[in-house]
Structures are given as structure tokens and as C-alpha cells.
Coordinates of C-alpha atoms and ligand atoms in Angstrom, one line a residue:
X27 CA 33.7 -44.4 -86.5
X28 CA 34.7 -42.4 -83.7
X29 CA 35.8 -43.5 -80.2
X30 CA 34.4 -42.1 -77.2
X31 CA 35.9 -42.9 -73.5
X32 CA 34.7 -41.6 -70.3
X33 CA 37.8 -41.3 -67.9
X34 CA 36.2 -39.6 -64.7
X35 CA 32.8 -39.0 -63.5
X36 CA 32.1 -36.3 -60.7
X37 CA 30.6 -38.0 -57.8
X38 CA 28.1 -35.1 -56.7
X39 CA 26.9 -34.1 -60.4
X40 CA 26.3 -35.4 -63.8
X41 CA 29.7 -33.9 -64.9
X42 CA 32.0 -36.2 -66.6
X43 CA 35.4 -36.2 -68.6
X44 CA 36.5 -37.9 -71.6
X45 CA 37.9 -38.3 -74.8
X46 CA 36.6 -38.6 -78.4
X47 CA 38.9 -39.7 -80.9
X48 CA 37.8 -39.0 -84.6
X49 CA 39.8 -39.2 -88.1
X50 CA 41.7 -35.7 -87.4
X51 CA 42.5 -36.1 -83.6
X52 CA 41.5 -36.5 -80.2
X53 CA 39.1 -34.0 -78.7
X54 CA 38.9 -33.8 -74.7
X55 CA 35.4 -33.4 -73.0
X56 CA 33.7 -31.4 -71.8
X57 CA 34.9 -29.5 -75.0
X58 CA 33.9 -25.9 -76.4
X59 CA 33.9 -26.0 -80.3
X60 CA 34.7 -22.2 -81.4
X61 CA 32.2 -21.7 -84.5
X62 CA 33.6 -21.1 -88.0
X63 CA 30.6 -20.9 -89.9
X64 CA 32.1 -20.1 -93.5
X65 CA 35.7 -21.8 -92.9
X66 CA 37.0 -19.4 -90.6
X67 CA 36.5 -18.4 -87.1
X68 CA 35.9 -14.9 -87.8
X69 CA 39.1 -12.3 -87.4
X70 CA 41.3 -15.0 -86.2
X71 CA 43.8 -17.3 -88.3
X72 CA 44.2 -21.1 -87.5
X73 CA 47.4 -20.6 -85.8
X74 CA 46.0 -18.3 -83.6
X75 CA 43.0 -21.1 -83.0
X76 CA 45.9 -23.3 -81.8
X77 CA 47.4 -21.0 -79.5
X78 CA 43.9 -20.7 -78.1
X79 CA 44.3 -24.4 -77.8
X80 CA 41.1 -25.0 -79.7
X81 CA 40.7 -28.8 -80.6
X82 CA 37.8 -28.8 -83.0
X83 CA 35.8 -26.1 -84.4
X84 CA 32.5 -26.1 -86.5
X85 CA 31.6 -25.6 -89.9
X86 CA 28.1 -25.1 -91.3
X87 CA 26.9 -27.1 -94.3
X88 CA 24.1 -24.3 -95.5
X89 CA 26.5 -21.6 -95.6
X90 CA 29.5 -23.4 -97.3
X91 CA 26.9 -25.4 -99.9
X92 CA 26.1 -21.7 -100.9
X93 CA 29.6 -20.0 -101.0
X94 CA 31.9 -21.6 -102.2
X95 CA 29.8 -24.5 -103.2
X96 CA 30.7 -28.4 -103.5
X97 CA 32.4 -28.0 -106.6
X98 CA 35.1 -25.8 -105.1
X99 CA 35.2 -27.8 -101.8
X100 CA 35.7 -31.1 -104.0
X101 CA 38.5 -29.8 -105.9
X102 CA 40.1 -28.2 -103.0
X103 CA 40.3 -31.7 -101.1
X104 CA 37.5 -30.7 -98.3
X105 CA 37.1 -28.2 -95.5
X106 CA 40.4 -29.1 -93.7
X107 CA 42.5 -28.8 -96.6
X108 CA 41.0 -25.6 -97.8
X109 CA 41.2 -23.8 -94.5
X110 CA 44.4 -25.6 -93.5
X111 CA 42.9 -26.8 -90.3
X112 CA 44.4 -30.2 -89.7
X113 CA 42.4 -31.1 -86.2
X114 CA 38.6 -32.1 -86.0
X115 CA 35.7 -30.4 -87.6
X116 CA 32.3 -31.0 -86.8
X117 CA 29.3 -29.7 -89.4
X118 CA 26.3 -28.3 -88.5
X119 CA 23.4 -29.5 -91.0
X120 CA 21.9 -26.3 -91.7
X121 CA 18.7 -27.2 -89.5
X122 CA 19.2 -23.9 -87.7
X123 CA 19.7 -21.6 -91.0
X124 CA 16.1 -22.9 -92.5
X125 CA 14.7 -21.1 -89.3
X126 CA 16.8 -18.3 -88.8
X127 CA 18.3 -17.4 -92.4
X128 CA 16.9 -18.9 -95.3
X129 CA 13.9 -17.0 -96.8
X130 CA 10.5 -18.9 -97.3
X131 CA 11.6 -22.0 -96.1
X132 CA 9.3 -24.8 -96.9
X133 CA 9.3 -28.1 -94.9
X134 CA 7.9 -31.6 -96.6
X135 CA 8.3 -35.0 -96.1
X136 CA 11.2 -34.8 -98.8
X137 CA 13.2 -32.1 -97.0
X138 CA 13.2 -28.2 -97.1
X139 CA 12.7 -26.0 -100.2
X140 CA 14.3 -22.7 -99.5
X141 CA 15.5 -19.7 -101.3
X142 CA 19.2 -18.6 -100.7
X143 CA 19.4 -15.6 -98.1
X144 CA 22.2 -14.4 -100.5
X145 CA 21.0 -14.4 -104.2
X146 CA 17.5 -15.9 -103.7
X147 CA 18.2 -18.9 -105.6
X148 CA 16.0 -22.0 -105.0
X149 CA 17.2 -25.1 -103.1
X150 CA 16.2 -28.5 -101.9
X151 CA 18.0 -29.7 -98.9
X152 CA 17.0 -33.4 -98.2
X153 CA 18.5 -35.7 -95.2
X154 CA 20.5 -37.3 -98.0
X155 CA 22.0 -34.3 -99.5
X156 CA 23.0 -32.9 -96.0
X157 CA 24.9 -36.0 -95.6
X158 CA 26.7 -36.0 -99.2
X159 CA 27.4 -32.1 -98.7
X160 CA 29.1 -33.1 -95.1
X161 CA 31.1 -36.0 -96.8
X162 CA 32.2 -33.6 -99.5
X163 CA 33.5 -31.0 -96.4
X164 CA 35.1 -34.2 -94.9
X165 CA 33.4 -33.6 -91.6
X166 CA 34.9 -35.6 -88.3
X167 CA 31.3 -35.2 -87.1
X168 CA 28.3 -34.8 -89.3
X169 CA 24.8 -33.4 -88.0
X170 CA 21.5 -34.8 -89.0
X171 CA 19.0 -32.7 -91.3
X172 CA 16.8 -31.3 -88.6
X173 CA 13.7 -29.1 -88.2
X174 CA 14.7 -26.7 -85.3
X175 CA 11.5 -24.7 -84.8
X176 CA 11.0 -21.0 -83.2
X177 CA 10.2 -20.1 -79.5
X178 CA 7.4 -20.2 -78.7
X179 CA 5.7 -23.1 -80.5
X180 CA 2.6 -24.8 -79.8
X181 CA 2.4 -28.6 -79.2
X182 CA 0.9 -29.7 -82.7
X183 CA 3.9 -27.5 -84.5
X184 CA 6.5 -29.0 -82.0
X185 CA 5.1 -32.5 -82.7
X186 CA 5.3 -31.8 -86.6
X187 CA 8.5 -30.7 -86.4
X188 CA 9.6 -33.7 -84.3
X189 CA 8.0 -36.3 -86.5
X190 CA 9.9 -34.7 -89.6
X191 CA 13.2 -34.9 -87.5
X192 CA 13.0 -38.1 -86.7
X193 CA 12.1 -39.0 -90.2
X194 CA 15.3 -37.0 -91.7
X195 CA 17.2 -38.7 -89.1
X196 CA 16.5 -42.2 -90.3
X197 CA 16.7 -41.3 -94.1
X198 CA 20.1 -39.7 -93.4
X199 CA 21.4 -42.4 -91.1
X200 CA 20.3 -45.2 -93.9
X201 CA 22.2 -43.2 -96.5
X202 CA 25.2 -42.4 -94.2
X203 CA 25.6 -46.3 -93.7
X204 CA 25.0 -46.8 -97.5
X205 CA 28.1 -44.7 -98.1
X206 CA 30.1 -46.7 -96.0
X207 CA 29.4 -45.0 -92.4
X208 CA 32.9 -43.1 -92.5
X209 CA 33.0 -39.7 -91.0
X210 CA 30.2 -39.8 -87.9
X211 CA 26.5 -38.7 -88.0
X212 CA 24.7 -37.4 -84.9
X213 CA 21.3 -37.4 -84.3
X214 CA 19.7 -34.1 -83.0
X215 CA 16.7 -34.2 -80.3
X216 CA 14.2 -31.6 -80.9
X217 CA 10.5 -31.4 -79.2
X218 CA 10.6 -27.7 -78.2
X219 CA 9.9 -26.9 -74.5
X220 CA 7.5 -30.1 -74.0
X221 CA 9.3 -32.5 -71.5
X222 CA 7.2 -35.6 -73.2
X223 CA 8.1 -34.5 -76.6
X224 CA 11.8 -34.2 -75.8
X225 CA 11.6 -37.9 -74.3
X226 CA 9.6 -39.2 -77.4
X227 CA 12.4 -37.4 -79.8
X228 CA 15.1 -38.8 -77.6
X229 CA 13.7 -42.3 -77.8
X230 CA 13.1 -42.4 -81.5
X231 CA 16.5 -41.3 -82.1
X232 CA 18.3 -43.9 -79.7
X233 CA 16.5 -46.6 -81.7
X234 CA 18.8 -45.0 -84.9
X235 CA 21.6 -46.1 -82.6
X236 CA 23.9 -42.8 -83.6
X237 CA 27.5 -42.4 -82.6
X238 CA 26.6 -39.4 -80.6
X239 CA 23.8 -37.1 -79.9
X240 CA 22.8 -33.5 -79.7
X241 CA 20.1 -31.6 -78.1
X242 CA 18.6 -29.0 -80.6
X243 CA 15.9 -26.6 -80.4
X244 CA 17.6 -24.7 -77.5
X245 CA 19.1 -21.2 -77.3
X246 CA 16.6 -19.9 -79.8
X247 CA 15.5 -17.2 -77.5
X248 CA 13.7 -19.1 -74.5
X249 CA 14.2 -18.1 -71.0
X250 CA 17.4 -19.5 -69.3
X251 CA 15.6 -21.1 -66.7
X252 CA 13.8 -23.0 -69.3
X253 CA 16.5 -23.9 -71.4
X254 CA 18.0 -25.5 -68.0
X255 CA 14.8 -27.3 -67.5
X256 CA 14.7 -28.7 -71.0
X257 CA 18.6 -29.8 -71.1
X258 CA 18.4 -31.1 -67.3
X259 CA 15.3 -33.3 -68.8
X260 CA 16.7 -34.4 -71.9
X261 CA 20.5 -35.4 -71.6
X262 CA 20.0 -38.2 -69.0
X263 CA 17.8 -39.7 -71.1
X264 CA 20.4 -39.8 -73.9
X265 CA 23.0 -42.9 -73.9
X266 CA 25.5 -42.4 -71.4
X267 CA 28.2 -44.1 -73.2
X268 CA 28.0 -41.7 -76.1
X269 CA 29.0 -38.0 -76.7
X270 CA 26.2 -35.4 -75.6
X271 CA 25.9 -32.1 -77.3
X272 CA 24.0 -29.0 -76.5
X273 CA 23.7 -27.0 -79.7
X274 CA 24.3 -23.1 -79.6
X275 CA 25.3 -22.8 -76.0
X276 CA 26.4 -20.7 -74.4
X277 CA 27.7 -18.1 -71.9
X278 CA 30.2 -19.2 -69.4
X279 CA 27.4 -19.6 -66.7
X280 CA 25.6 -21.8 -69.0
X281 CA 28.4 -24.0 -69.8
X282 CA 29.3 -24.8 -66.1
X283 CA 25.6 -25.1 -65.4
X284 CA 25.3 -27.8 -68.4
X285 CA 28.5 -29.8 -67.7
X286 CA 26.9 -30.6 -64.5
X287 CA 24.0 -31.9 -66.3
X288 CA 26.2 -34.3 -68.2
X289 CA 26.9 -32.5 -71.4
X290 CA 30.2 -33.3 -73.4
X291 CA 30.2 -30.8 -76.3
X292 CA 29.1 -27.2 -76.6
X293 CA 29.2 -24.3 -79.5
X294 CA 28.5 -21.0 -79.3
X295 CA 29.1 -17.5 -81.6
X296 CA 29.4 -15.5 -78.4
X297 CA 32.9 -15.4 -77.6
X298 CA 33.7 -14.6 -81.3
X299 CA 30.4 -12.3 -82.0
X300 CA 30.7 -10.5 -78.7
X301 CA 34.5 -9.8 -79.3
X302 CA 33.4 -7.9 -82.4
X303 CA 30.9 -6.0 -80.4
X304 CA 33.4 -5.1 -77.7
X305 CA 32.4 -7.4 -74.8
X306 CA 35.1 -9.2 -73.3
X307 CA 35.0 -12.2 -71.0
X308 CA 36.5 -12.2 -67.5
X309 CA 36.4 -14.6 -64.4
X310 CA 34.5 -11.5 -62.8
X311 CA 32.1 -11.0 -65.7
X312 CA 32.0 -9.1 -69.0
X313 CA 33.5 -5.7 -69.6
X314 CA 32.5 -3.4 -72.5
X315 CA 35.8 -2.1 -73.7
X316 CA 34.3 0.9 -75.1
X317 CA 33.6 2.3 -71.7
X318 CA 35.1 5.5 -70.9
X319 CA 36.4 4.3 -67.4
X320 CA 38.9 2.2 -69.5
X321 CA 40.5 5.5 -71.4
X322 CA 43.5 5.3 -69.3
X323 CA 43.3 1.8 -67.6
X324 CA 46.9 0.3 -68.1
X325 CA 45.6 -3.0 -66.7
X326 CA 44.9 -6.0 -69.1
X327 CA 41.5 -7.4 -70.0
X328 CA 41.7 -9.7 -67.2
X329 CA 44.7 -10.0 -64.7
X330 CA 44.0 -13.9 -64.2
X331 CA 44.2 -14.4 -68.0
X332 CA 47.5 -15.5 -69.5
X333 CA 46.5 -15.1 -73.1
X334 CA 48.6 -13.5 -75.8
X335 CA 46.5 -10.2 -75.7
X336 CA 46.5 -9.9 -71.8
X337 CA 50.2 -10.2 -71.8
X338 CA 50.7 -7.4 -74.4
X339 CA 48.1 -5.0 -74.4
X340 CA 46.5 -2.7 -72.2
X341 CA 42.6 -1.8 -71.6
X342 CA 43.4 1.7 -72.8
X343 CA 45.0 0.3 -76.0
X344 CA 42.2 -2.1 -76.7
X345 CA 39.6 0.7 -76.2
X346 CA 41.1 3.0 -78.5
X347 CA 41.2 0.1 -81.2
X348 CA 37.7 -0.5 -80.6
X349 CA 36.5 3.1 -80.7
X350 CA 38.6 3.7 -84.0
X351 CA 36.9 0.2 -85.4
X352 CA 40.9 -0.6 -86.1
X353 CA 40.9 -4.5 -87.5
X354 CA 43.3 -5.5 -84.9
X355 CA 40.6 -4.9 -82.4
X356 CA 38.4 -7.7 -83.8
X357 CA 41.4 -9.9 -83.6
X358 CA 42.7 -9.1 -80.4
X359 CA 39.2 -9.1 -78.5
X360 CA 38.6 -12.4 -80.3
X361 CA 41.6 -14.0 -79.3
X362 CA 41.1 -13.0 -75.7
X363 CA 37.4 -14.2 -75.7
X364 CA 38.1 -17.6 -77.4
X365 CA 41.0 -18.2 -74.9
X366 CA 38.9 -17.3 -71.9
X367 CA 36.3 -19.9 -72.9
X368 CA 38.6 -22.5 -73.8
X369 CA 40.5 -22.1 -70.7
X370 CA 37.3 -22.3 -68.6
X371 CA 36.8 -25.6 -70.3
X372 CA 40.3 -26.9 -69.4
X373 CA 39.7 -25.5 -65.9
X374 CA 36.0 -27.5 -65.7
X375 CA 38.0 -30.7 -67.1
X376 CA 40.7 -30.2 -64.3
X377 CA 38.1 -30.0 -61.6
X378 CA 36.1 -33.0 -62.5
X379 CA 39.4 -35.0 -62.7
X380 CA 40.0 -34.1 -59.1
X381 CA 36.7 -34.6 -58.3
X382 CA 36.2 -31.0 -57.3
X383 CA 33.7 -29.8 -59.7
X384 CA 31.1 -28.9 -57.4
X385 CA 33.3 -26.6 -55.6
X386 CA 34.7 -25.5 -58.7
X387 CA 31.3 -24.5 -59.8
X388 CA 30.5 -22.5 -56.3
X389 CA 34.0 -20.5 -56.8
X390 CA 33.1 -19.8 -60.5
X391 CA 29.8 -18.1 -59.4
X392 CA 31.0 -16.5 -56.3
X393 CA 33.6 -14.8 -58.7
X394 CA 31.4 -13.5 -61.4
X395 CA 29.6 -9.8 -61.1
X396 CA 32.4 -8.4 -58.8
X397 CA 32.3 -4.8 -58.5
X398 CA 35.6 -4.1 -59.3
X399 CA 35.8 -5.2 -62.9
Ligands
E4E9 C1 23.1 -17.5 -78.1 O1 23.6 -17.7 -79.5 C2 22.6 -17.2 -80.3 O2 21.6 -18.4 -80.7 C3 22.3 -18.9 -81.8 C4 22.9 -20.3 -81.1 N1 21.5 -20.9 -80.5 C5 21.5 -22.1 -81.4 N2 20.2 -23.2 -81.3 C6 20.5 -24.0 -82.1 C7 19.6 -25.1 -82.4 C8 19.9 -25.9 -83.6 C9 19.1 -27.1 -83.9 O3 18.2 -27.2 -83.3 N3 19.6 -27.9 -85.1 C10 20.8 -27.4 -85.8 N4 20.9 -28.1 -86.7 N5 21.5 -26.6 -85.3 C11 21.3 -25.7 -84.4 C12 22.2 -24.6 -84.1 C13 21.8 -24.0 -83.0 N6 22.3 -22.5 -82.7 C14 23.5 -18.2 -82.4 O4 23.1 -18.4 -83.8 C15 23.2 -16.8 -81.6 O5 22.4 -16.2 -82.5
ZN10 ZN1 43.2 -12.7 -72.0

């Protein structure tokens, strides 16, 4: 079972620093988790992840169940050994993929019947099966099977998904405890964009006494203000002495805002996905490296960044690699973006420890969107 110690609380926000300890190591919070859906954070090696100081990464149950499958994963000794990553792994349950990927997903009390988006084969995911697969993967933190609904959704749809999510959370938890309660299982709060349903979902999951809690159903296309409103309402309802994780979030601005709401854990495809689309993060906003203005720009991506890429390559060279679709482009852009996100979280943690988070937040937002990018 994981341990979670809160170290320092901000005196003028809900931000806090802490430390989560799992079977594969210590996770300082607030933490950003790079997404490694299929057993790799796309385009970078585990050594490069460690150079960026990644402490925990995400895997995905739905995807790894379909490919390479449980037989290979069992034979290879689990996901850590398979991908040679000896630090913590959190695996998402697949709840999001049923709404975003799997064809013809049918939700019932039993679970989710779906067709693989790869070959159309039919499968049934139950809450118990989702736990079994994540135990085969050897996750440090497993996520309950939940029903993430699209945005917008009416109150009736939202309530139906919330009820299934709670039913499945209970069944998944009971199954997890029957299997010895190893690894760790988090509950996922749903309730869409209805504050009273968020409160109901949170209350039902708190009664199930999970070691940690996630806020799901956000970053699904809703306006940012609505995402903030739902997070700000829901996070304080969750146990203060347990890790609180907002799934699929987000931009650097989202991270800073939500740390102030008391969120401890984040994951998002943005640093890696945007890197592959040539969008690079800097303290003054993002740049599109394909832009002609970088054609003979000797400067690094961000002169405030000390990552391997900013120490060794110019914007001109990175633009050339991107324009010619050189494979090195995806690797270098991703290393920089991951370093930016992980270094941002380190700076946030330091500011909370010095009780300077609000000053940090003010400076962070004043730096953004500076003209001379
Ligand atoms: C901003 O990035 C875009 O938006 C997605 C991230 N947004 C997101 N919201 C999520 C919600 C849930 C949930 O309710 N339940 C479970 N189990 N997992 C989830 C995973 C989620 N990821 C990226 O895929 C990207 O397309
Ligand atoms: Zn850099």
C-alpha cells in the first residue's frame, strides 16, 4: 500500500508539497506524469526520461491488453521489466478509451462490451478484469474502471455514468482487496459538469476508502473555465491526506492553476504529442518550430532552459529537422518539452516549500506571451 506524506502547505492557496512512496520508489508531489500509453513515452528512451528527471510514467490498460496482451506481459514479468523502467508506473484503466477510441462500446452493469479499434475483435472489460490486467502489468498505481462521458452530456446521462462508475469502483475495490490489496487502486470521480453530481460521486467513492483519488471526466473538450470550476469544486471534497490526481491535464497554465487548487498529480499527452507537431514550450509561451522566422536563428529553443537540446542545438537546426521530417526531430522536441514540464513542476514544488507559490504563479503568468519569443 502506498504512503503519502504532506510536507509543506502554502499559506495563501491550497497548494501543497508531499511525497508518495510506492513499490518502485518515491514520487515528489505535485508531480507531472509523462504518458507512455503503449509502454513507451513516444520517441524517447527510459534513459532520456531519467535525464529529464521523470519520476513516474503512465501506461494504459486498454492498449496494452490489446497489444502485446496479457500472455506476453505475464511471460515478460510485467511492464517495468518489459520496458526497462524501474521507477513507478500508473496505469489508466481504459475508461477514457471506451469513450474516445473503442468502437461500439456498450456499457452495462456487468462492464463494457467493445470492439477493438485495431481489428474489431469483441471484448468485455469488467471492473474485476481491469484490476487483474493492471496487476499483470505490475502497476504501482492502478485506476478503477470508470465511465468517462463526452462533453456536453445532460444530467440524466451524467447520472447514469456516475452510478455505473461507483458500482464498478466498489466491485473493483472488493476484487483488489480479495487479491491481497497489493499495488494501489485509485477511485475516479465523475459527475460531468454538474457540481452536485461531482459531490455525489466524490462522496460515494470516499466511502469506499481508496488510497488515492482521481478527478476524471475533465479535459474532454469543455471550456477551460468550466474545467477549472469543476476541479475547484471537486478537489477540496476529496480526502486532504490522500493523493489527488486530475486526469489528462494539461497545459503549463493548467498545471499552475490546479496546483493552487490542491491537486497533487497530473498527466497529459501534450508535451510529447505537441513536440511531434513542432510545438515547443518555453517560459514565455509556445513556439512553432516550423515558423520561417527560425530559419537562421542560432538561439536555443528557450535560453532559460538547460536541457540537453537547448545546450546543444539551435532553433534553426530543429526547424530544419522538423521541416524534413527527420526522426531526430521528434526525439529532440520531445526531450525539450518533457524537460520543460518536469522542470516547471520542480520549480512549483520549490516555490511551495518556500511558501512563495502565489508569487511564483504571478511571475509565471506575467512571463507568458511575451512578444519576443
Ligand atoms: C488535453 O489532452 C487531450 O485530452 C486527452 C486528455 N484528457 C483526458 N481526460 C481524461 C478523463 C479520464 C477519465 O475520466 N477516466 C479515465 N479512466 N481516464 C481519463 C483520461 C483522460 N484524459 C488527451 O488524450 C488529449 O486528446
Ligand atoms: Zn530545452
